[in-house]
């Protein structure tokens, strides 16, 4: 069956998810066509992507970098700049699907704009749902667009839920690798360097998410993401540490049966599933070799040691803009840690201070969410 290829815009095409997405699209060129790409600053890689994928336009977030790209790219491609450039491309008619792999709160506005222009969303930017999950999911329903997760855990849950219905589900079990400090005692956390924190055992990812994995905030963000994506209360979302990252998450049903989705840790699998859902197509990559693995292990997360995980459960229980406050404090704290301005264990302390001090708007609109984000960032910066 031949069909017209769907046009894709990738927000953040030079990052880890963006590069994997292009690799998936390259192998499915009869189904998908790239019309727009974007980068923050990496114009060298963007130029390579322009040569290979021939998009109609690109966005360079850093306006100072745009003239250099124009020199090498010539007139072959339209070059837009800044945040407004991202909003502009997601509105265009030659976009059917937006892959949002931006980092942090900055992913929210383009997601909302894309939904309002009837684009289907493949979402890698989990912060969008953490800070405004209720608003974004209800907007997607209102505009009749699909909001499909690229996050490996949420893709696993989506796959486990195929053919199932709500009253049958008793809980969601998110797996977590535990990150590089799983076996480090809390006393040893003071010795953690940026270099060690950036060395994730199973996944190669961008810096922000890698630090979130080391603090386990990533799993906290994913609990909130799962809550909004699947409409399940967080009391029924468990986290279990599974260091091998082979089981990507599980769903437990009312009869005690559990479905799990397994695969090697390769983001191309969830990216491709989000693009072809509910279909599956060939993907040439590594496969799970059970005899070689020998065993899969599990343990409970230590919420005292990994305080960020508990803070995420606390924030969603508080409701309102508390998750947005938590997220903003985390983004500022992680950036400060990466810049070696604060030690690793200061990250949860700053988030807790922000949650304790910043006013929580209980029925937030988008304006409240932006305000909470902005005020929290200012507040946390005064503590650095
Ligand atoms: Mg994940």
Tab-separated table of C-alpha atoms in Angstrom, residues 18 34 60 80 132 205 208 223:
chain	number	residue	atom	x	y	z
A	18	UNK	CA	16.956	14.341	16.915
A	34	UNK	CA	11.646	15.887	6.701
A	60	UNK	CA	18.748	28.299	14.454
A	80	UNK	CA	14.564	31.127	10.556
A	132	UNK	CA	1.387	21.686	32.049
A	205	UNK	CA	21.894	11.171	26.091
A	208	UNK	CA	20.487	17.703	31.190
A	223	UNK	CA	6.037	9.483	36.934
